[in-house]
Amino acid sequence: MPSGLTTPDQHEPPLLYHYTNAGGLQGIIGNRELWATESNYLNDPSEISFASVELLRILEEMKRAGTEHPDRAEHAIELLKRAYVDPNSASQYQEDRAFITSFSRSDQSLTLWRLYSGRNGFSIGFDENVLQAWIGAPTPADFPQEFEATDQERLRAYNMNFHIETRVEEVSYDSARIQEVAEIIMTTPLVVGEPFADEARLRLTLRAVAGVKHHAFADEKEARLIVQAVGDFAADPSVRVAADGSLVAYRKVAIPFEAVRSITIAPAANVQRTEHALQSLMRTGGRGAWSHVEVRSFDVPFAW
């Protein structure tokens, strides 16, 4: 079995690694879907509000310094305070509500194994391009035909992904990115007499702050799948019970078989027994739909 210590092949598609426990793996493989958690229900919601708080500080400094566009600064400051700085704000527009699935560019992060996978967990490698292949199709018949699915499966995926958009964003740990967003805001002319149109454009610019975290998290090498509603007919978010007993809002995203490229077994796990269970989990009536998935071990010495 190949080791988890692999060197990326220049011909391989860009991979995203999602660290999860056995229950998470079973749900992803069994249901062919990812769960994206609403940002203010993350383990630490300040991960999301950090950039908004920094942006607010920068804009307030610009205003005090005598910017040429005080009205623009004031409008942005008011919107940030009302709908962004507090991760639990009820004033955030529905289409601005970010639902996030976290990934890493590495399947060799000891920190992430400890935090999210545990002794019997996994790191699932996804093809970044195929992961989003079932987003935005006008009808089920418009899904890419190269991905294996029955008509019923396509219809289910179409309904699940209807009126949502997704994007993969590399997380920036550099506060210079927040400064760039502030400068974009200040150089965008105010739409006089059209407050709703102006706010909509400002909100579009503010989406960029969803991909900025404090530099203390830099070793995670995080990338995020960000899921947002783009129409009035998107399905309502689902609600699940978290491990601590609290309610958590999330969105489901349907994915093709081909989106999963590899499964790495946690260090120190019983590899042979786990691999046998994985093969049972990935059987799909003899179709071999998961036969392309590489199962490998992470055999770096590691003490839990």
Coordinates of C-alpha atoms in Angstrom, one line a residue, residues 59-234:
L59 CA -11.5 51.9 7.4
E60 CA -12.0 53.8 10.7
E61 CA -8.3 54.8 10.5
M62 CA -8.7 55.9 6.9
K63 CA -11.7 58.0 7.9
R64 CA -9.8 59.7 10.8
A65 CA -6.9 60.4 8.6
G66 CA -9.1 62.5 6.3
T67 CA -9.9 60.3 3.3
E68 CA -11.2 61.9 0.1
H69 CA -14.3 59.7 0.3
P70 CA -15.7 60.0 3.9
D71 CA -19.2 59.0 2.7
R72 CA -17.9 55.8 1.2
A73 CA -15.9 55.0 4.4
E74 CA -18.9 55.7 6.6
H75 CA -21.2 53.5 4.5
A76 CA -18.8 50.6 4.6
I77 CA -18.2 51.0 8.4
E78 CA -21.9 51.0 9.1
L79 CA -22.5 47.8 7.0
L80 CA -19.6 46.0 8.7
K81 CA -20.9 46.9 12.2
R82 CA -24.4 45.9 11.3
A83 CA -23.9 42.6 9.5
Y84 CA -20.3 41.3 9.5
V85 CA -18.3 42.0 12.7
D86 CA -20.6 40.0 14.9
P87 CA -20.6 36.4 13.6
N88 CA -24.0 35.8 15.1
S89 CA -25.6 38.9 13.6
A90 CA -29.2 38.4 12.4
S91 CA -28.8 41.3 10.0
Q92 CA -26.7 39.4 7.5
Y93 CA -28.4 39.0 4.1
Q94 CA -29.3 35.4 3.2
E95 CA -27.1 35.4 0.1
D96 CA -24.1 36.6 2.2
R97 CA -24.4 33.7 4.7
A98 CA -21.2 31.7 4.0
F99 CA -21.3 27.9 4.5
I100 CA -17.8 26.5 4.7
T101 CA -16.1 23.1 4.3
S102 CA -12.5 23.3 5.3
F103 CA -9.7 21.5 3.5
S104 CA -5.9 21.6 3.5
R105 CA -3.4 21.4 0.7
S106 CA -1.5 18.8 2.7
D107 CA -2.5 15.4 4.0
Q108 CA 0.5 15.3 6.2
S109 CA -0.5 17.9 8.9
L110 CA -0.1 16.4 12.4
T111 CA -2.0 19.3 13.8
L112 CA -5.1 18.6 11.6
W113 CA -4.9 14.8 12.3
R114 CA -5.1 15.7 16.0
L115 CA -7.9 18.3 15.7
Y116 CA -10.3 16.8 13.2
S117 CA -9.6 13.1 12.5
G118 CA -8.5 11.4 15.7
R119 CA -6.9 8.0 16.1
N120 CA -9.3 6.3 13.7
G121 CA -9.9 9.1 11.3
F122 CA -9.1 9.8 7.6
S123 CA -7.9 12.5 5.2
I124 CA -9.9 12.4 2.0
G125 CA -8.3 13.8 -1.1
F126 CA -10.7 15.6 -3.5
D127 CA -10.1 16.7 -7.1
E128 CA -10.7 20.4 -6.8
N129 CA -12.2 20.7 -10.3
V130 CA -14.5 17.7 -10.2
L131 CA -15.7 18.6 -6.7
Q132 CA -17.8 21.5 -8.2
A133 CA -18.8 19.7 -11.4
W134 CA -22.4 19.4 -10.3
I135 CA -22.9 23.1 -9.4
G136 CA -24.9 25.4 -11.7
A137 CA -26.3 23.0 -14.2
P138 CA -29.6 24.4 -15.7
T139 CA -31.2 21.0 -15.7
P140 CA -30.2 17.5 -14.6
A141 CA -29.6 16.6 -18.2
D142 CA -26.9 19.3 -18.4
F143 CA -24.7 17.5 -15.8
P144 CA -21.3 16.5 -17.4
Q145 CA -21.9 13.1 -18.9
E146 CA -18.4 11.8 -18.1
F147 CA -19.3 11.4 -14.4
E148 CA -21.1 8.2 -13.5
A149 CA -24.7 8.6 -12.2
T150 CA -28.2 7.3 -12.8
D151 CA -31.0 9.6 -13.8
Q152 CA -32.3 9.4 -10.3
E153 CA -28.9 10.4 -8.8
R154 CA -28.6 13.3 -11.2
L155 CA -32.1 14.6 -10.2
R156 CA -31.2 14.3 -6.5
A157 CA -28.0 16.2 -7.0
Y158 CA -29.7 18.8 -9.1
N159 CA -32.3 19.5 -6.4
M160 CA -29.7 19.6 -3.6
N161 CA -27.4 22.0 -5.5
F162 CA -30.2 24.2 -7.0
H163 CA -29.6 28.0 -6.7
I164 CA -26.3 27.7 -4.8
E165 CA -22.8 28.7 -5.9
T166 CA -19.5 27.4 -4.7
R167 CA -15.9 28.5 -5.0
V168 CA -12.6 27.3 -3.6
E169 CA -10.6 30.0 -1.9
E170 CA -7.1 29.7 -0.6
V171 CA -7.0 31.1 2.9
S172 CA -4.7 34.1 3.2
Y173 CA -2.8 34.6 6.5
D174 CA -1.5 37.9 5.4
S175 CA -3.2 41.1 6.7
A176 CA -2.1 42.8 3.5
R177 CA -5.1 41.1 1.8
I178 CA -7.4 43.0 4.2
Q179 CA -5.7 46.3 3.3
E180 CA -6.3 45.5 -0.4
V181 CA -10.0 45.0 0.2
A182 CA -10.1 48.3 2.1
E183 CA -8.5 50.1 -0.8
I184 CA -10.9 48.6 -3.3
I185 CA -13.8 49.8 -1.2
M186 CA -12.4 53.3 -0.9
T187 CA -11.8 53.6 -4.7
T188 CA -15.3 52.3 -5.7
P189 CA -17.5 55.4 -6.3
L190 CA -20.7 55.7 -4.2
V191 CA -23.9 55.1 -6.2
V192 CA -25.7 58.4 -5.4
G193 CA -29.4 58.0 -4.8
E194 CA -29.3 54.2 -5.1
P195 CA -28.5 52.9 -1.6
F196 CA -29.6 49.3 -2.3
A197 CA -27.6 49.0 -5.4
D198 CA -24.6 50.5 -3.7
E199 CA -24.9 48.2 -0.7
A200 CA -25.2 45.2 -3.0
R201 CA -21.9 46.1 -4.7
L202 CA -20.2 46.7 -1.4
R203 CA -21.4 43.3 -0.1
L204 CA -19.9 41.6 -3.2
T205 CA -16.6 43.2 -2.4
L206 CA -16.8 42.1 1.2
R207 CA -17.0 38.4 0.2
A208 CA -13.3 38.5 -0.1
V209 CA -12.8 38.7 3.6
A210 CA -14.2 35.2 4.0
G211 CA -10.8 33.8 3.0
V212 CA -8.6 35.6 5.5
K213 CA -7.5 34.2 8.9
H214 CA -5.1 35.1 11.6
H215 CA -1.5 34.2 10.8
A216 CA -1.4 31.9 13.9
F217 CA -3.3 29.3 11.8
A218 CA -0.9 29.4 8.9
D219 CA 0.4 25.8 9.4
E220 CA -3.0 24.5 8.4
K221 CA -2.5 25.5 4.8
E222 CA -6.2 25.8 4.6
A223 CA -8.4 26.1 1.5
R224 CA -12.2 26.5 1.8
L225 CA -15.1 25.4 -0.2
I226 CA -17.5 28.4 0.3
V227 CA -21.2 27.7 -0.4
Q228 CA -23.7 30.5 -0.8
A229 CA -27.3 30.8 -2.0
V230 CA -27.7 32.8 -5.2
G231 CA -31.5 32.6 -5.7
D232 CA -34.8 32.7 -3.9
F233 CA -35.4 29.0 -4.6
A234 CA -32.3 27.5 -3.0

